[in-house]
Coordinates of C-alpha atoms and ligand atoms in Angstrom, one line a residue:
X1496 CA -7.5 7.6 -16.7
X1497 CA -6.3 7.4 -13.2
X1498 CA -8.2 5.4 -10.8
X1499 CA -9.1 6.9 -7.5
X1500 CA -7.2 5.0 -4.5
X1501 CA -8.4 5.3 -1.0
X1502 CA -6.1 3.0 1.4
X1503 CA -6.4 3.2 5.1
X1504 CA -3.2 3.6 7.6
X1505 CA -4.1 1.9 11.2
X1506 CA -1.0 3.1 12.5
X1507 CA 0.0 1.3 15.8
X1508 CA -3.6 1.0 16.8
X1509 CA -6.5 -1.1 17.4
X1510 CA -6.2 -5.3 18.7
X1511 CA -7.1 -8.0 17.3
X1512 CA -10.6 -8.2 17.2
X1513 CA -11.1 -4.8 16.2
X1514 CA -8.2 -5.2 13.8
X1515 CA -10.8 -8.0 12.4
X1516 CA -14.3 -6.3 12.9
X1517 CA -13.0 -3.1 10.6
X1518 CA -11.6 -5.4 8.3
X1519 CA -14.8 -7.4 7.8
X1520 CA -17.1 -4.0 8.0
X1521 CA -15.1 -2.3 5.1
X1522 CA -14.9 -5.5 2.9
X1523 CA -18.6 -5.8 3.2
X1524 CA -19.6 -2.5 2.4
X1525 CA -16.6 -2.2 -0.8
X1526 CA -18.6 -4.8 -1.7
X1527 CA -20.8 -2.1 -3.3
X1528 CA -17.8 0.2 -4.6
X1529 CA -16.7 0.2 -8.1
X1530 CA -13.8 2.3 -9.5
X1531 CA -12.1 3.1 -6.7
X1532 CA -9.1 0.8 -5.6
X1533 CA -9.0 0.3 -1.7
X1534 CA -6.9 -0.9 0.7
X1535 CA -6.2 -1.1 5.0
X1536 CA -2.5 -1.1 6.2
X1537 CA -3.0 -2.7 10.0
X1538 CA -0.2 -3.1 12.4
X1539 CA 2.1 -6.1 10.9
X1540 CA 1.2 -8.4 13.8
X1541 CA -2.3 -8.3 12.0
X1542 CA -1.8 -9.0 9.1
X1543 CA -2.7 -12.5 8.7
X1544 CA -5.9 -12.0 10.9
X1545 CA -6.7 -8.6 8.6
X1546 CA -6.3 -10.5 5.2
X1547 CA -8.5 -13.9 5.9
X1548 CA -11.3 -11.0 6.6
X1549 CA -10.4 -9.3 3.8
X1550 CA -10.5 -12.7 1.7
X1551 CA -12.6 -12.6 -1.6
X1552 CA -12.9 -8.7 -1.1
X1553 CA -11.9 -5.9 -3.1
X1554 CA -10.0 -4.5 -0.2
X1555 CA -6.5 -5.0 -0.7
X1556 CA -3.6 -5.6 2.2
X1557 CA -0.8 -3.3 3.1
X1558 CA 1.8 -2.7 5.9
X1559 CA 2.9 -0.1 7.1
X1560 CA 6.7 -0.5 6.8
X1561 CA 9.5 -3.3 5.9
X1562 CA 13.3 -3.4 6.0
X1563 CA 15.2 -3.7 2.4
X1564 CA 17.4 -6.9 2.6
X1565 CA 15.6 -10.6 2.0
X1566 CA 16.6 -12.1 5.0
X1567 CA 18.9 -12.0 7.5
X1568 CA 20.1 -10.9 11.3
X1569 CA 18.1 -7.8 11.4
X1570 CA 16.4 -8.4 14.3
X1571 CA 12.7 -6.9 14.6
X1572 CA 12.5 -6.1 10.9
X1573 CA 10.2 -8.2 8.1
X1574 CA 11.1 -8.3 4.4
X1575 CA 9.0 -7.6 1.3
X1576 CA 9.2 -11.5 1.1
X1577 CA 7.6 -11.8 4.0
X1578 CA 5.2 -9.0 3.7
X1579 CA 4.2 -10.8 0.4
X1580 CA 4.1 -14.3 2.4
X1581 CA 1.3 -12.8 4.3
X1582 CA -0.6 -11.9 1.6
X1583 CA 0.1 -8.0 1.0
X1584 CA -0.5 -6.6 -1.7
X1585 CA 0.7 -2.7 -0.7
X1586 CA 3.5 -1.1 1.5
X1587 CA 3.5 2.7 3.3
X1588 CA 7.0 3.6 2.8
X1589 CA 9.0 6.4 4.7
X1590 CA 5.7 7.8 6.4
X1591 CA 6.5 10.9 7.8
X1592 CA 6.5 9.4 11.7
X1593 CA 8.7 7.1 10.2
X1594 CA 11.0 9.8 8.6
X1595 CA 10.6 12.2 11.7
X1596 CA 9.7 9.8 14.6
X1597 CA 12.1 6.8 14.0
X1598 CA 14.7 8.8 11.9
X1599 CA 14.2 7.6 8.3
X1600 CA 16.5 8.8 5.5
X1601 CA 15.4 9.2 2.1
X1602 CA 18.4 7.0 1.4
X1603 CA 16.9 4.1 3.5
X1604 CA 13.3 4.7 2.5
X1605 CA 15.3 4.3 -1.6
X1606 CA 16.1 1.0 -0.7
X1607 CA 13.2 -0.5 1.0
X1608 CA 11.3 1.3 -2.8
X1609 CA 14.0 -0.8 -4.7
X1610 CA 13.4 -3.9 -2.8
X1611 CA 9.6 -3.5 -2.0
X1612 CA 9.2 -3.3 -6.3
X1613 CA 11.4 -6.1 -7.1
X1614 CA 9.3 -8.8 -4.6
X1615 CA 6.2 -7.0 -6.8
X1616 CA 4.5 -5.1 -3.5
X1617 CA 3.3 -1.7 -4.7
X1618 CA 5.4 0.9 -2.6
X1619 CA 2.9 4.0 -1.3
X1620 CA 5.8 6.8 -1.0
X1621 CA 5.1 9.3 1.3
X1622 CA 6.3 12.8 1.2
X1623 CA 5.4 16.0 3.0
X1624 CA 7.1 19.5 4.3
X1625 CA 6.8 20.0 7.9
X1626 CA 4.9 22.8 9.1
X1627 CA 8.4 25.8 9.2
X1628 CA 9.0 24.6 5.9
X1629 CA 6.0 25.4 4.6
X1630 CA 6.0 29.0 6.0
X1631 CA 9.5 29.2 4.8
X1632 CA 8.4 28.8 1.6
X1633 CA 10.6 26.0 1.1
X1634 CA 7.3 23.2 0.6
X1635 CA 8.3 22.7 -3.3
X1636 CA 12.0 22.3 -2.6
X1637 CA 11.5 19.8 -0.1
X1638 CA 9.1 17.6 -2.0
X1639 CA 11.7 18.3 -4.9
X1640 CA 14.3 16.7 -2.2
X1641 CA 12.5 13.7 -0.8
X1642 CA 11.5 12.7 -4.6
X1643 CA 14.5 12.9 -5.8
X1644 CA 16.0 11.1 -2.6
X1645 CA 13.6 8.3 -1.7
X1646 CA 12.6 7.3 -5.3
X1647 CA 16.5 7.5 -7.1
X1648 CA 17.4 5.1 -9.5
X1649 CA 13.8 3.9 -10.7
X1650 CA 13.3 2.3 -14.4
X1651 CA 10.3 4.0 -16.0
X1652 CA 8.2 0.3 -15.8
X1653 CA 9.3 0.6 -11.9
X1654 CA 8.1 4.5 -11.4
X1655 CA 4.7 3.4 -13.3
X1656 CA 4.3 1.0 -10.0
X1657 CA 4.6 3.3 -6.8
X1658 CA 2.3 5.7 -5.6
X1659 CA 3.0 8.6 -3.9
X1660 CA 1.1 10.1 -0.7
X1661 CA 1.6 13.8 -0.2
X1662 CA 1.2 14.0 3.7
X1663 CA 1.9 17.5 4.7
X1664 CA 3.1 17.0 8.4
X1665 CA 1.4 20.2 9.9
X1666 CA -2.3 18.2 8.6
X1667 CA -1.2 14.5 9.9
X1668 CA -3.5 14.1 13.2
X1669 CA -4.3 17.5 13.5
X1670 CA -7.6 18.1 12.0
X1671 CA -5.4 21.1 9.9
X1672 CA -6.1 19.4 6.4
X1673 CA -4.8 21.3 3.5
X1674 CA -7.0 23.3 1.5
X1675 CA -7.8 21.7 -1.8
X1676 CA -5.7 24.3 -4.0
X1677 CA -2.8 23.9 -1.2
X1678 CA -2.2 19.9 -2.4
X1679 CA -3.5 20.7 -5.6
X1680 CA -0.3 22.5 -6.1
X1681 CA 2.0 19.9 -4.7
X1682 CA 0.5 17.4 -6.8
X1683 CA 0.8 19.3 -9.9
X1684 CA 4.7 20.3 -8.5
X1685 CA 4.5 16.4 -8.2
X1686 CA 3.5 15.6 -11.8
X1687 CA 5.8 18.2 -13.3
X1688 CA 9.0 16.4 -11.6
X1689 CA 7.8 13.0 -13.1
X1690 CA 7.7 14.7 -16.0
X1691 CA 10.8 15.6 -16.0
X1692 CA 12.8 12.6 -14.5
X1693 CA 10.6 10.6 -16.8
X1694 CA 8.2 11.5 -19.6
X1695 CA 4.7 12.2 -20.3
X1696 CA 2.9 9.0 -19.8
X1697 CA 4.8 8.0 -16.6
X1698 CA 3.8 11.7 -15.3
X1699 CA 0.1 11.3 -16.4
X1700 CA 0.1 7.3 -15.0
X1701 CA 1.5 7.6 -11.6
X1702 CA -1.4 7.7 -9.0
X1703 CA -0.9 10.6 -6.1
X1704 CA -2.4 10.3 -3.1
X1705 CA -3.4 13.2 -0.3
X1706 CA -3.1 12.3 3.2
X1707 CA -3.5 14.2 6.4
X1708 CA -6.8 14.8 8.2
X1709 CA -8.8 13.4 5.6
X1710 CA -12.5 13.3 6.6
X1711 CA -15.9 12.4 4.9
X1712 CA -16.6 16.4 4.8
X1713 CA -13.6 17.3 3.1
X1714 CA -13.0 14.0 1.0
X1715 CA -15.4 15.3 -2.0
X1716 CA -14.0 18.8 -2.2
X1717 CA -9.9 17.4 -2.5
X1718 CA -10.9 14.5 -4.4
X1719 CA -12.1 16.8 -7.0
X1720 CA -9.0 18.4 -7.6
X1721 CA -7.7 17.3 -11.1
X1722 CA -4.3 15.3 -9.9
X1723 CA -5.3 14.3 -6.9
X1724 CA -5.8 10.6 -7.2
X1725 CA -7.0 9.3 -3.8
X1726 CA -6.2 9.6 -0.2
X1727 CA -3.9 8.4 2.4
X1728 CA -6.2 7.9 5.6
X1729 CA -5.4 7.8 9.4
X1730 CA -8.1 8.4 11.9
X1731 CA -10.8 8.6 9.9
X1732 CA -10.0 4.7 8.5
X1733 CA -10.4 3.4 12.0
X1734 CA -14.2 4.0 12.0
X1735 CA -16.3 2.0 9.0
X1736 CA -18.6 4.4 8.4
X1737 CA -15.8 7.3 8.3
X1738 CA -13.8 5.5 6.0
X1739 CA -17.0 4.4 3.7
X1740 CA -17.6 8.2 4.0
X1741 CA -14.5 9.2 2.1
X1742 CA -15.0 6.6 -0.6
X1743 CA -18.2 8.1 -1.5
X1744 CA -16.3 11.1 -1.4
X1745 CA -14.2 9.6 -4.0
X1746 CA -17.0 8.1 -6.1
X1747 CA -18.5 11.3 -7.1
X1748 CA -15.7 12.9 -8.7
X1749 CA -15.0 9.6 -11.0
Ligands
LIG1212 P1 -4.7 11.5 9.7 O1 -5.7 11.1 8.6 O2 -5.0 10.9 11.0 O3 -4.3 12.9 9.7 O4 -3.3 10.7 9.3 C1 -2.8 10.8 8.0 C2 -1.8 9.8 7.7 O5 -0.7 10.0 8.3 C3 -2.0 8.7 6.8 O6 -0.8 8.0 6.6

């Protein structure tokens, strides 16, 4: 059985000290949660700070984004080496303001998978139509795309590894969250092409996240859905007792 997986995405916000009082409010009260894996992805320059308030928690550590080579001249970038130096455990790769905002290919985001695996971070691969493509019709087609683009050339053992986020981009920061059959049907469309690239148990293994304006009042009701594994959460992971209120939303439906 899949385990539910709630991790926050901080995006480029908070500072320090509220990087640290989040950190310390959600590893108190996860304290209480069982079944239900959980993680915070703060801005890199947290990191360190995050994790020693995260320490001896259940909360796990994430960034939001690395660069595929080990080391180098690539001025500005951090490696998976790095990322691992700092104590993360996850990594948010080709998050749809990265894919749309700073110009990520799926070809790019392939790498950074390929290299984020092999220094043993678990990848969180995000994928997600934007809004004309959806009322083009063309949502299955793209996700089809990006799969096939951003996660090429993956060993079964490798695929088992990475979780996806379907983020829709129309729902990302817009309070427009999907309804529940709406991702329901991506993740199924999700589990079908794992099925086919890879087999049964791979499809049945490989945790799915939704993500876009997730909130404590809708949490229950998507959580529910049958491959729907957990969620990807912005906003609402800035605020303790938002974030608490989508793990409960969690707990009840495992
Ligand atoms: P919101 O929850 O703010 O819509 O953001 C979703 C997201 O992009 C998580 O990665």
């Amino acid at each position: 059985m899949r385990r539910q997986f709630i991790a926050g995405n901080w995006k480029m916000n908070t500072n320090r000290a509220a990087a640290v009082a989040l950190a310390e409010g959600i590893a108190k009260a996860a304290a209480s949660v069982a079944n239900v894996d959980l993680a915070v992805c703060p801005p890199c320059c947290y990191l360190e700070a995050v994790g020693k308030a995260l320490a001896g928690s259940k909360v796990g550590l994430g960034a939001q984004n690395m660069y595929h080579e080990k080391e180098g001249a690539f001025t500005g970038e951090l490696s998976a080496g790095m990322l691992v130096d700092m104590g993360c455990k996850y990594v948010i790769l080709g998050h749809s303001e990265r894919r749309h905002i700073l110009g990520e290919t799926d070809a790019a985001i392939n790498k950074k998978v390929h290299a984020a695996l092999a220094a043993g971070l678990t990848p969180i691969v995000c994928v997600g139509e934007l809004l004309a493509e959806r009322e083009a019709g063309k949502t299955l087609g793209v996700i089809q795309c990006q799969f096939a683009g951003s996660l090429a050339g993956l060993a079964s053992e490798r695929m088992a590894k990475v979780v996806i986020a379907y983020e829709p981009v129309w729902a990302i920061g817009t309070g427009k969250v999907a309804t529940p059959q709406q991702a329901e049907e991506v993740h199924l469309a999700l589990r079908k092409i794992l099925a086919e690239h890879y087999d049964a148990s791979v499809a049945e293994g490989v945790v799915i996240q939704y993500g876009g304006s997730v909130k404590p009042e809708n949490a229950a009701e998507l959580l529910g859905q049958p491959n729907i594994d957990g969620a990807l959460v912005g906003g609402a992971s800035l605020k303790v007792d938002q974030f608490l209120g989508i793990i409960a939303g969690a707990k009840e439906n495992r």
